[in-house]
PDB file of N, CA and C in Angstrom:
ATOM      1  N   MET A1101      16.106   5.862  -3.086  1.00  0.00           N
ATOM      2  CA  MET A1101      15.365   4.789  -2.599  1.00  0.00           C
ATOM      3  C   MET A1101      13.755   5.278  -3.252  1.00  0.00           C
ATOM      4  N   SER A1102      13.260   4.307  -3.365  1.00  0.00           N
ATOM      5  CA  SER A1102      11.967   4.741  -4.430  1.00  0.00           C
ATOM      6  C   SER A1102      11.228   4.612  -2.870  1.00  0.00           C
ATOM      7  N   LEU A1103       9.642   4.844  -3.379  1.00  0.00           N
ATOM      8  CA  LEU A1103       8.615   5.426  -2.463  1.00  0.00           C
ATOM      9  C   LEU A1103       8.110   4.005  -1.723  1.00  0.00           C
ATOM     10  N   PHE A1104       8.540   2.640  -2.815  1.00  0.00           N
ATOM     11  CA  PHE A1104       8.058   1.351  -2.652  1.00  0.00           C
ATOM     12  C   PHE A1104       8.827   0.496  -3.427  1.00  0.00           C
ATOM     13  N   GLU A1105       8.981  -0.784  -3.551  1.00  0.00           N
ATOM     14  CA  GLU A1105       9.510  -1.882  -4.119  1.00  0.00           C
ATOM     15  C   GLU A1105       8.922  -2.844  -3.807  1.00  0.00           C
ATOM     16  N   VAL A1106       9.366  -3.884  -4.362  1.00  0.00           N
ATOM     17  CA  VAL A1106       8.101  -5.263  -4.538  1.00  0.00           C
ATOM     18  C   VAL A1106       9.393  -6.439  -3.904  1.00  0.00           C
ATOM     19  N   ASN A1107       9.764  -7.137  -3.265  1.00  0.00           N
ATOM     20  CA  ASN A1107      10.535  -8.603  -3.535  1.00  0.00           C
ATOM     21  C   ASN A1107      10.239  -9.388  -3.821  1.00  0.00           C
ATOM     22  N   ASN A1108      11.047 -10.207  -3.303  1.00  0.00           N
ATOM     23  CA  ASN A1108      10.797 -11.321  -3.969  1.00  0.00           C
ATOM     24  C   ASN A1108      10.237 -12.243  -3.790  1.00  0.00           C
ATOM     25  N   LYS A1109       9.264 -11.926  -2.531  1.00  0.00           N
ATOM     26  CA  LYS A1109       8.485 -13.106  -2.494  1.00  0.00           C
ATOM     27  C   LYS A1109       6.573 -12.285  -3.301  1.00  0.00           C
ATOM     28  N   GLY A1110       7.182 -11.136  -4.097  1.00  0.00           N
ATOM     29  CA  GLY A1110       5.461 -10.489  -4.419  1.00  0.00           C
ATOM     30  C   GLY A1110       5.334  -9.684  -3.773  1.00  0.00           C
ATOM     31  N   ASN A1111       5.877  -9.141  -2.083  1.00  0.00           N
ATOM     32  CA  ASN A1111       5.086  -8.377  -1.750  1.00  0.00           C
ATOM     33  C   ASN A1111       5.791  -6.708  -1.648  1.00  0.00           C
ATOM     34  N   ILE A1112       5.423  -6.045  -1.244  1.00  0.00           N
ATOM     35  CA  ILE A1112       4.944  -4.580  -1.514  1.00  0.00           C
ATOM     36  C   ILE A1112       5.956  -3.910  -0.152  1.00  0.00           C
ATOM     37  N   ILE A1113       6.658  -3.538  -0.167  1.00  0.00           N
ATOM     38  CA  ILE A1113       7.215  -2.806   0.828  1.00  0.00           C
ATOM     39  C   ILE A1113       6.790  -0.997   0.839  1.00  0.00           C
ATOM     40  N   VAL A1114       7.126  -0.181   0.908  1.00  0.00           N
ATOM     41  CA  VAL A1114       6.315   1.478   1.205  1.00  0.00           C
ATOM     42  C   VAL A1114       7.399   1.935   2.098  1.00  0.00           C
ATOM     43  N   HIS A1115       8.447   2.801   2.068  1.00  0.00           N
ATOM     44  CA  HIS A1115       9.366   3.598   2.505  1.00  0.00           C
ATOM     45  C   HIS A1115       9.347   4.766   2.793  1.00  0.00           C
ATOM     46  N   GLY A1116       9.256   5.490   3.555  1.00  0.00           N
ATOM     47  CA  GLY A1116       9.355   7.453   4.378  1.00  0.00           C
ATOM     48  C   GLY A1116       8.212   7.496   4.267  1.00  0.00           C
ATOM     49  N   HIS A1117       8.078   8.206   3.871  1.00  0.00           N
ATOM     50  CA  HIS A1117       7.308   9.591   3.907  1.00  0.00           C
ATOM     51  C   HIS A1117       5.451   9.338   2.605  1.00  0.00           C
ATOM     52  N   LEU A1118       4.368   8.617   3.038  1.00  0.00           N
ATOM     53  CA  LEU A1118       3.286   8.696   2.039  1.00  0.00           C
ATOM     54  C   LEU A1118       2.807   9.965   1.940  1.00  0.00           C
ATOM     55  N   ASP A1119       2.023  10.627   1.480  1.00  0.00           N
ATOM     56  CA  ASP A1119       2.170  12.308   1.704  1.00  0.00           C
ATOM     57  C   ASP A1119       1.994  12.779   0.831  1.00  0.00           C
ATOM     58  N   ARG A1120       1.135  14.009   0.208  1.00  0.00           N
ATOM     59  CA  ARG A1120       1.144  14.648  -0.579  1.00  0.00           C
ATOM     60  C   ARG A1120       3.057  14.907  -1.088  1.00  0.00           C
ATOM     61  N   ASP A1121       3.356  15.993  -1.011  1.00  0.00           N
ATOM     62  CA  ASP A1121       4.946  15.877  -1.239  1.00  0.00           C
ATOM     63  C   ASP A1121       5.909  13.995  -1.904  1.00  0.00           C
ATOM     64  N   THR A1122       5.340  13.348  -2.274  1.00  0.00           N
ATOM     65  CA  THR A1122       5.993  12.024  -2.163  1.00  0.00           C
ATOM     66  C   THR A1122       5.340  11.550  -3.487  1.00  0.00           C
ATOM     67  N   LEU A1123       4.093  11.743  -3.421  1.00  0.00           N
ATOM     68  CA  LEU A1123       2.401  10.513  -3.916  1.00  0.00           C
ATOM     69  C   LEU A1123       2.650  11.317  -5.709  1.00  0.00           C
ATOM     70  N   SER A1124       3.295  11.143  -6.404  1.00  0.00           N
ATOM     71  CA  SER A1124       2.609  11.399  -7.933  1.00  0.00           C
ATOM     72  C   SER A1124       2.773  10.880  -8.982  1.00  0.00           C
ATOM     73  N   THR A1125       2.287   9.072  -9.057  1.00  0.00           N
ATOM     74  CA  THR A1125       1.427   8.343  -8.886  1.00  0.00           C
ATOM     75  C   THR A1125       1.236   8.036  -8.365  1.00  0.00           C
ATOM     76  N   ASN A1126       0.316   6.721  -8.880  1.00  0.00           N
ATOM     77  CA  ASN A1126      -0.965   6.445  -8.120  1.00  0.00           C
ATOM     78  C   ASN A1126      -0.219   4.731  -8.040  1.00  0.00           C
ATOM     79  N   PHE A1127      -0.309   3.861  -7.254  1.00  0.00           N
ATOM     80  CA  PHE A1127       0.602   2.602  -6.627  1.00  0.00           C
ATOM     81  C   PHE A1127       0.780   1.756  -8.455  1.00  0.00           C
ATOM     82  N   TRP A1128      -0.623   1.577  -9.012  1.00  0.00           N
ATOM     83  CA  TRP A1128      -0.158   0.797  -9.816  1.00  0.00           C
ATOM     84  C   TRP A1128       0.140   1.135 -11.256  1.00  0.00           C
ATOM     85  N   GLN A1129       0.996   2.279 -11.518  1.00  0.00           N
ATOM     86  CA  GLN A1129       1.474   3.329 -12.899  1.00  0.00           C
ATOM     87  C   GLN A1129       2.794   3.253 -12.142  1.00  0.00           C
ATOM     88  N   GLY A1130       3.101   3.420 -11.108  1.00  0.00           N
ATOM     89  CA  GLY A1130       4.498   3.182 -10.208  1.00  0.00           C
ATOM     90  C   GLY A1130       5.060   2.338 -10.339  1.00  0.00           C
ATOM     91  N   LEU A1131       4.101   0.856 -10.465  1.00  0.00           N
ATOM     92  CA  LEU A1131       5.033  -0.524 -11.001  1.00  0.00           C
ATOM     93  C   LEU A1131       5.705  -0.960 -12.710  1.00  0.00           C
ATOM     94  N   SER A1132       6.411  -1.730 -12.392  1.00  0.00           N
ATOM     95  CA  SER A1132       6.925  -1.884 -14.257  1.00  0.00           C
ATOM     96  C   SER A1132       6.115  -2.633 -14.571  1.00  0.00           C
ATOM     97  N   SER A1133       6.395  -2.623 -15.285  1.00  0.00           N
ATOM     98  CA  SER A1133       5.283  -3.630 -16.276  1.00  0.00           C
ATOM     99  C   SER A1133       5.837  -5.243 -15.587  1.00  0.00           C
ATOM    100  N   SER A1134       7.506  -5.739 -15.409  1.00  0.00           N
ATOM    101  CA  SER A1134       7.705  -7.390 -14.770  1.00  0.00           C
ATOM    102  C   SER A1134       6.506  -7.477 -13.407  1.00  0.00           C
ATOM    103  N   GLU A1135       6.862  -6.041 -12.318  1.00  0.00           N
ATOM    104  CA  GLU A1135       6.567  -5.857 -11.609  1.00  0.00           C
ATOM    105  C   GLU A1135       4.891  -6.579 -11.509  1.00  0.00           C
ATOM    106  N   ARG A1136       3.819  -5.512 -12.204  1.00  0.00           N
ATOM    107  CA  ARG A1136       2.812  -5.672 -12.353  1.00  0.00           C
ATOM    108  C   ARG A1136       2.022  -7.545 -12.488  1.00  0.00           C
ATOM    109  N   SER A1137       3.298  -8.234 -13.742  1.00  0.00           N
ATOM    110  CA  SER A1137       2.857  -9.625 -14.534  1.00  0.00           C
ATOM    111  C   SER A1137       3.210 -10.321 -12.726  1.00  0.00           C
ATOM    112  N   ALA A1138       4.209  -9.752 -12.531  1.00  0.00           N
ATOM    113  CA  ALA A1138       3.667 -10.541 -10.669  1.00  0.00           C
ATOM    114  C   ALA A1138       3.680 -10.619 -10.281  1.00  0.00           C
ATOM    115  N   LEU A1139       2.788  -9.686 -10.060  1.00  0.00           N
ATOM    116  CA  LEU A1139       1.429  -9.923  -9.050  1.00  0.00           C
ATOM    117  C   LEU A1139       0.644 -10.087  -9.735  1.00  0.00           C
ATOM    118  N   ILE A1140      -0.002 -10.223 -10.394  1.00  0.00           N
ATOM    119  CA  ILE A1140      -1.398 -10.547 -11.802  1.00  0.00           C
ATOM    120  C   ILE A1140      -1.459 -12.136 -11.577  1.00  0.00           C
ATOM    121  N   ASN A1141       0.115 -12.327 -11.414  1.00  0.00           N
ATOM    122  CA  ASN A1141      -0.147 -13.640 -11.671  1.00  0.00           C
ATOM    123  C   ASN A1141      -0.477 -14.464 -10.512  1.00  0.00           C
ATOM    124  N   ALA A1142       0.578 -13.490  -9.428  1.00  0.00           N
ATOM    125  CA  ALA A1142       0.486 -14.073  -7.888  1.00  0.00           C
ATOM    126  C   ALA A1142      -0.772 -13.877  -7.220  1.00  0.00           C
ATOM    127  N   GLU A1143      -1.326 -12.719  -7.845  1.00  0.00           N
ATOM    128  CA  GLU A1143      -2.951 -12.482  -7.391  1.00  0.00           C
ATOM    129  C   GLU A1143      -3.149 -12.852  -5.943  1.00  0.00           C
ATOM    130  N   GLN A1144      -2.053 -12.372  -5.414  1.00  0.00           N
ATOM    131  CA  GLN A1144      -2.478 -11.709  -3.876  1.00  0.00           C
ATOM    132  C   GLN A1144      -0.976 -11.364  -3.341  1.00  0.00           C
ATOM    133  N   SER A1145      -0.881 -10.296  -2.881  1.00  0.00           N
ATOM    134  CA  SER A1145       0.383  -9.448  -1.876  1.00  0.00           C
ATOM    135  C   SER A1145      -0.336  -8.818  -0.756  1.00  0.00           C
ATOM    136  N   ALA A1146       0.542  -8.407  -0.168  1.00  0.00           N
ATOM    137  CA  ALA A1146       0.479  -7.986   0.778  1.00  0.00           C
ATOM    138  C   ALA A1146       1.341  -6.023   0.714  1.00  0.00           C
ATOM    139  N   ILE A1147       0.945  -5.419   1.420  1.00  0.00           N
ATOM    140  CA  ILE A1147       1.704  -4.174   1.121  1.00  0.00           C
ATOM    141  C   ILE A1147       1.914  -3.552   3.111  1.00  0.00           C
ATOM    142  N   ASP A1148       3.699  -4.056   3.301  1.00  0.00           N
ATOM    143  CA  ASP A1148       3.707  -3.830   4.053  1.00  0.00           C
ATOM    144  C   ASP A1148       4.307  -2.091   4.709  1.00  0.00           C
ATOM    145  N   LEU A1149       3.477  -1.903   5.709  1.00  0.00           N
ATOM    146  CA  LEU A1149       3.599  -0.027   6.229  1.00  0.00           C
ATOM    147  C   LEU A1149       5.080   0.318   6.865  1.00  0.00           C
ATOM    148  N   SER A1150       5.419  -0.785   7.796  1.00  0.00           N
ATOM    149  CA  SER A1150       6.094  -1.247   8.474  1.00  0.00           C
ATOM    150  C   SER A1150       7.039   0.468   8.677  1.00  0.00           C
ATOM    151  N   ASP A1151       7.689   0.501   7.797  1.00  0.00           N
ATOM    152  CA  ASP A1151       8.867   1.786   6.957  1.00  0.00           C
ATOM    153  C   ASP A1151       7.737   2.739   6.748  1.00  0.00           C
ATOM    154  N   VAL A1152       6.846   3.598   7.180  1.00  0.00           N
ATOM    155  CA  VAL A1152       6.274   4.366   6.891  1.00  0.00           C
ATOM    156  C   VAL A1152       6.246   5.291   7.993  1.00  0.00           C
ATOM    157  N   GLU A1153       7.073   6.629   8.296  1.00  0.00           N
ATOM    158  CA  GLU A1153       7.070   7.578   8.863  1.00  0.00           C
ATOM    159  C   GLU A1153       6.690   8.556   8.690  1.00  0.00           C
ATOM    160  N   ARG A1154       5.879   8.739   8.020  1.00  0.00           N
ATOM    161  CA  ARG A1154       4.343  10.037   7.701  1.00  0.00           C
ATOM    162  C   ARG A1154       3.437   9.427   6.515  1.00  0.00           C
ATOM    163  N   ALA A1155       2.504   9.776   6.828  1.00  0.00           N
ATOM    164  CA  ALA A1155       1.631   9.247   6.025  1.00  0.00           C
ATOM    165  C   ALA A1155      -0.144  10.002   6.109  1.00  0.00           C
ATOM    166  N   ASP A1156      -0.900  11.129   5.424  1.00  0.00           N
ATOM    167  CA  ASP A1156      -1.317  12.394   5.287  1.00  0.00           C
ATOM    168  C   ASP A1156      -3.048  11.197   4.804  1.00  0.00           C
ATOM    169  N   SER A1157      -3.847  12.882   4.148  1.00  0.00           N
ATOM    170  CA  SER A1157      -4.525  12.262   3.764  1.00  0.00           C
ATOM    171  C   SER A1157      -4.194  11.718   2.253  1.00  0.00           C
ATOM    172  N   ALA A1158      -3.512  11.776   1.866  1.00  0.00           N
ATOM    173  CA  ALA A1158      -3.202  11.931   0.285  1.00  0.00           C
ATOM    174  C   ALA A1158      -3.036  10.229   0.245  1.00  0.00           C
ATOM    175  N   GLY A1159      -1.460   9.910   1.618  1.00  0.00           N
ATOM    176  CA  GLY A1159      -1.170   8.649   1.486  1.00  0.00           C
ATOM    177  C   GLY A1159      -2.699   7.793   2.160  1.00  0.00           C
ATOM    178  N   LEU A1160      -3.681   7.653   2.528  1.00  0.00           N
ATOM    179  CA  LEU A1160      -4.609   7.410   2.988  1.00  0.00           C
ATOM    180  C   LEU A1160      -5.388   7.504   1.289  1.00  0.00           C
ATOM    181  N   ALA A1161      -5.196   8.107   0.300  1.00  0.00           N
ATOM    182  CA  ALA A1161      -6.437   7.726  -1.367  1.00  0.00           C
ATOM    183  C   ALA A1161      -5.127   6.933  -1.646  1.00  0.00           C
ATOM    184  N   TRP A1162      -3.501   7.011  -1.498  1.00  0.00           N
ATOM    185  CA  TRP A1162      -2.877   6.333  -2.407  1.00  0.00           C
ATOM    186  C   TRP A1162      -2.978   4.748  -2.153  1.00  0.00           C
ATOM    187  N   LEU A1163      -3.249   4.463  -1.128  1.00  0.00           N
ATOM    188  CA  LEU A1163      -4.147   3.009  -0.398  1.00  0.00           C
ATOM    189  C   LEU A1163      -5.129   2.738  -1.259  1.00  0.00           C
ATOM    190  N   ILE A1164      -5.675   3.763  -0.529  1.00  0.00           N
ATOM    191  CA  ILE A1164      -7.256   3.152  -0.938  1.00  0.00           C
ATOM    192  C   ILE A1164      -7.135   2.282  -2.519  1.00  0.00           C
ATOM    193  N   ASN A1165      -6.809   3.949  -3.319  1.00  0.00           N
ATOM    194  CA  ASN A1165      -6.055   3.172  -4.661  1.00  0.00           C
ATOM    195  C   ASN A1165      -5.608   2.089  -4.905  1.00  0.00           C
ATOM    196  N   ALA A1166      -4.397   1.682  -4.526  1.00  0.00           N
ATOM    197  CA  ALA A1166      -3.907   0.798  -4.964  1.00  0.00           C
ATOM    198  C   ALA A1166      -4.615  -0.967  -4.720  1.00  0.00           C
ATOM    199  N   VAL A1167      -5.130  -0.847  -3.471  1.00  0.00           N
ATOM    200  CA  VAL A1167      -6.385  -1.638  -3.387  1.00  0.00           C
ATOM    201  C   VAL A1167      -7.479  -1.972  -4.291  1.00  0.00           C
ATOM    202  N   ARG A1168      -8.284  -0.441  -4.526  1.00  0.00           N
ATOM    203  CA  ARG A1168      -8.647  -0.822  -5.832  1.00  0.00           C
ATOM    204  C   ARG A1168      -8.184  -1.134  -7.539  1.00  0.00           C
ATOM    205  N   ASP A1169      -7.078  -0.613  -7.238  1.00  0.00           N
ATOM    206  CA  ASP A1169      -6.917  -0.690  -8.197  1.00  0.00           C
ATOM    207  C   ASP A1169      -5.742  -2.383  -8.728  1.00  0.00           C
ATOM    208  N   ALA A1170      -5.538  -2.365  -7.733  1.00  0.00           N
ATOM    209  CA  ALA A1170      -5.000  -3.844  -8.275  1.00  0.00           C
ATOM    210  C   ALA A1170      -6.124  -5.548  -8.168  1.00  0.00           C
ATOM    211  N   LYS A1171      -7.158  -4.696  -7.169  1.00  0.00           N
ATOM    212  CA  LYS A1171      -8.395  -5.846  -7.684  1.00  0.00           C
ATOM    213  C   LYS A1171      -9.087  -5.853  -9.049  1.00  0.00           C
ATOM    214  N   GLN A1172      -8.907  -4.527  -9.647  1.00  0.00           N
ATOM    215  CA  GLN A1172      -9.789  -4.323 -11.566  1.00  0.00           C
ATOM    216  C   GLN A1172      -8.433  -4.932 -11.806  1.00  0.00           C
ATOM    217  N   ASN A1173      -7.115  -5.140 -10.870  1.00  0.00           N
ATOM    218  CA  ASN A1173      -6.363  -6.103 -12.054  1.00  0.00           C
ATOM    219  C   ASN A1173      -6.453  -8.090 -11.873  1.00  0.00           C
ATOM    220  N   GLY A1174      -7.080  -8.392 -10.847  1.00  0.00           N
ATOM    221  CA  GLY A1174      -7.313  -9.869  -9.740  1.00  0.00           C
ATOM    222  C   GLY A1174      -6.800 -10.115  -9.520  1.00  0.00           C
ATOM    223  N   VAL A1175      -5.778  -8.968  -8.616  1.00  0.00           N
ATOM    224  CA  VAL A1175      -4.442  -8.478  -7.381  1.00  0.00           C
ATOM    225  C   VAL A1175      -5.478  -8.748  -5.939  1.00  0.00           C
ATOM    226  N   SER A1176      -5.573  -9.712  -5.304  1.00  0.00           N
ATOM    227  CA  SER A1176      -5.724  -9.696  -3.600  1.00  0.00           C
ATOM    228  C   SER A1176      -4.734  -9.154  -2.955  1.00  0.00           C
ATOM    229  N   ILE A1177      -4.896  -7.243  -2.075  1.00  0.00           N
ATOM    230  CA  ILE A1177      -4.411  -6.801  -1.433  1.00  0.00           C
ATOM    231  C   ILE A1177      -4.756  -7.013  -0.084  1.00  0.00           C
ATOM    232  N   THR A1178      -3.283  -7.223   0.477  1.00  0.00           N
ATOM    233  CA  THR A1178      -3.602  -7.333   2.522  1.00  0.00           C
ATOM    234  C   THR A1178      -2.558  -6.106   2.819  1.00  0.00           C
ATOM    235  N   LEU A1179      -3.173  -4.648   3.978  1.00  0.00           N
ATOM    236  CA  LEU A1179      -2.364  -4.414   4.296  1.00  0.00           C
ATOM    237  C   LEU A1179      -1.920  -4.456   6.233  1.00  0.00           C
ATOM    238  N   LEU A1180      -0.427  -4.891   6.206  1.00  0.00           N
ATOM    239  CA  LEU A1180       0.389  -4.648   6.884  1.00  0.00           C
ATOM    240  C   LEU A1180       1.264  -3.869   7.881  1.00  0.00           C
ATOM    241  N   ASN A1181       0.806  -3.868   8.820  1.00  0.00           N
ATOM    242  CA  ASN A1181       2.107  -3.629  10.058  1.00  0.00           C
ATOM    243  C   ASN A1181       1.370  -1.743   9.721  1.00  0.00           C
ATOM    244  N   MET A1182       0.370  -1.379   9.132  1.00  0.00           N
ATOM    245  CA  MET A1182      -0.406   0.299   9.103  1.00  0.00           C
ATOM    246  C   MET A1182       0.157   0.897  10.485  1.00  0.00           C
ATOM    247  N   PRO A1183       0.805   2.324  10.453  1.00  0.00           N
ATOM    248  CA  PRO A1183       1.396   3.254  11.527  1.00  0.00           C
ATOM    249  C   PRO A1183       0.054   3.342  12.178  1.00  0.00           C
ATOM    250  N   GLU A1184      -0.139   3.903  13.457  1.00  0.00           N
ATOM    251  CA  GLU A1184      -1.485   4.020  14.497  1.00  0.00           C
ATOM    252  C   GLU A1184      -1.782   5.463  13.858  1.00  0.00           C
ATOM    253  N   LYS A1185      -1.161   6.052  13.445  1.00  0.00           N
ATOM    254  CA  LYS A1185      -1.269   7.289  13.090  1.00  0.00           C
ATOM    255  C   LYS A1185      -2.324   7.388  11.536  1.00  0.00           C
ATOM    256  N   LEU A1186      -2.017   6.369  10.682  1.00  0.00           N
ATOM    257  CA  LEU A1186      -2.597   6.153   9.416  1.00  0.00           C
ATOM    258  C   LEU A1186      -3.829   5.560   9.421  1.00  0.00           C
ATOM    259  N   HIS A1187      -3.813   4.581  10.827  1.00  0.00           N
ATOM    260  CA  HIS A1187      -4.854   3.083  10.868  1.00  0.00           C
ATOM    261  C   HIS A1187      -5.936   4.708  11.396  1.00  0.00           C
ATOM    262  N   LYS A1188      -5.734   5.389  12.357  1.00  0.00           N
ATOM    263  CA  LYS A1188      -6.606   6.504  12.438  1.00  0.00           C
ATOM    264  C   LYS A1188      -7.031   7.564  11.659  1.00  0.00           C
ATOM    265  N   LEU A1189      -6.240   8.280  10.482  1.00  0.00           N
ATOM    266  CA  LEU A1189      -7.383   8.471   9.547  1.00  0.00           C
ATOM    267  C   LEU A1189      -7.858   8.060   9.374  1.00  0.00           C
ATOM    268  N   ALA A1190      -7.617   6.914   9.054  1.00  0.00           N
ATOM    269  CA  ALA A1190      -8.716   5.678   8.288  1.00  0.00           C
ATOM    270  C   ALA A1190     -10.099   5.479   8.748  1.00  0.00           C
ATOM    271  N   LYS A1191      -9.841   5.537  10.575  1.00  0.00           N
ATOM    272  CA  LYS A1191     -11.664   5.800  10.967  1.00  0.00           C
ATOM    273  C   LYS A1191     -11.685   6.943  11.162  1.00  0.00           C
ATOM    274  N   LEU A1192     -11.014   8.147  10.793  1.00  0.00           N
ATOM    275  CA  LEU A1192     -11.643   9.127  10.868  1.00  0.00           C
ATOM    276  C   LEU A1192     -12.267   9.305   9.666  1.00  0.00           C
ATOM    277  N   SER A1193     -11.873   9.308   8.490  1.00  0.00           N
ATOM    278  CA  SER A1193     -12.515   9.149   7.359  1.00  0.00           C
ATOM    279  C   SER A1193     -13.447   7.688   7.030  1.00  0.00           C
ATOM    280  N   SER A1194     -13.941   7.060   8.139  1.00  0.00           N
ATOM    281  CA  SER A1194     -14.754   5.919   7.462  1.00  0.00           C
ATOM    282  C   SER A1194     -14.337   5.009   6.522  1.00  0.00           C
ATOM    283  N   ALA A1195     -12.887   4.538   6.516  1.00  0.00           N
ATOM    284  CA  ALA A1195     -12.195   4.227   4.959  1.00  0.00           C
ATOM    285  C   ALA A1195     -11.744   2.628   5.569  1.00  0.00           C
ATOM    286  N   ASP A1196     -12.057   3.164   6.610  1.00  0.00           N
ATOM    287  CA  ASP A1196     -11.497   1.516   7.858  1.00  0.00           C
ATOM    288  C   ASP A1196     -12.282   0.363   7.510  1.00  0.00           C
ATOM    289  N   SER A1197     -12.999   0.578   7.274  1.00  0.00           N
ATOM    290  CA  SER A1197     -14.174  -0.260   7.440  1.00  0.00           C
ATOM    291  C   SER A1197     -13.782  -1.685   6.115  1.00  0.00           C
ATOM    292  N   PHE A1198     -13.571  -0.864   4.426  1.00  0.00           N
ATOM    293  CA  PHE A1198     -12.854  -1.617   3.395  1.00  0.00           C
ATOM    294  C   PHE A1198     -11.867  -2.052   3.204  1.00  0.00           C
ATOM    295  N   LEU A1199     -10.851  -0.737   4.432  1.00  0.00           N
ATOM    296  CA  LEU A1199      -9.000  -1.239   3.940  1.00  0.00           C
ATOM    297  C   LEU A1199      -9.065  -3.104   4.373  1.00  0.00           C
ATOM    298  N   PRO A1200      -8.749  -3.686   3.349  1.00  0.00           N
ATOM    299  CA  PRO A1200      -7.903  -5.181   4.384  1.00  0.00           C
ATOM    300  C   PRO A1200      -6.105  -4.712   5.407  1.00  0.00           C
ATOM    301  N   VAL A1201      -6.670  -4.810   6.151  1.00  0.00           N
ATOM    302  CA  VAL A1201      -5.517  -4.490   7.592  1.00  0.00           C
ATOM    303  C   VAL A1201      -5.523  -5.536   7.774  1.00  0.00           C
ATOM    304  N   LYS A1202      -4.277  -6.331   8.198  1.00  0.00           N
ATOM    305  CA  LYS A1202      -3.906  -7.387   9.419  1.00  0.00           C
ATOM    306  C   LYS A1202      -2.609  -6.347   9.473  1.00  0.00           C
ATOM    307  N   SER A1203      -2.709  -6.898  11.531  1.00  0.00           N
ATOM    308  CA  SER A1203      -1.706  -6.372  12.569  1.00  0.00           C
ATOM    309  C   SER A1203      -0.893  -7.394  12.558  1.00  0.00           C
ATOM    310  N   ASP A1204       0.634  -7.252  13.405  1.00  0.00           N
ATOM    311  CA  ASP A1204       0.805  -7.890  13.083  1.00  0.00           C
ATOM    312  C   ASP A1204       1.634  -8.886  12.804  1.00  0.00           C
ATOM    313  N   GLN A1205       1.684  -8.705  11.194  1.00  0.00           N
ATOM    314  CA  GLN A1205       2.160  -9.426  10.872  1.00  0.00           C
ATOM    315  C   GLN A1205       3.273  -8.733   9.438  1.00  0.00           C
ATOM    316  N   SER A1206       4.848  -9.281   8.977  1.00  0.00           N
ATOM    317  CA  SER A1206       5.283  -8.920   8.702  1.00  0.00           C
ATOM    318  C   SER A1206       5.380  -9.714   6.778  1.00  0.00           C
ATOM    319  N   ALA A1207       5.720  -8.398   6.062  1.00  0.00           N
ATOM    320  CA  ALA A1207       5.711  -9.114   4.647  1.00  0.00           C
ATOM    321  C   ALA A1207       7.152  -9.849   4.359  1.00  0.00           C
ATOM    322  N   ASN A1208       7.984  -9.292   4.983  1.00  0.00           N
ATOM    323  CA  ASN A1208       9.497  -9.706   4.804  1.00  0.00           C
ATOM    324  C   ASN A1208       9.585 -11.265   4.702  1.00  0.00           C
TER     325      ASN A1208
END
């Protein structure tokens, strides 16, 4: 299974570990051309983090870059179901103020 998948609603579901050991490419580069086109056409998407088992500062940076790269391509991203430990890391890093996090919602 890959780190993330785009479901039939155009939302992204992230699986497993979001850390320095699993992240080899950024979000936008990891998308296929058809997935990129679908997101651009939808103009908005959600990244569901409910299946993330572990995340570190590299995972937080990946999310920040995902939001940035999507925005640069005209796509508005919302982060759903962010794990508490990742949310705390974002607060400690002062990144929580610009991450578009919504709680208690699902992209499924």
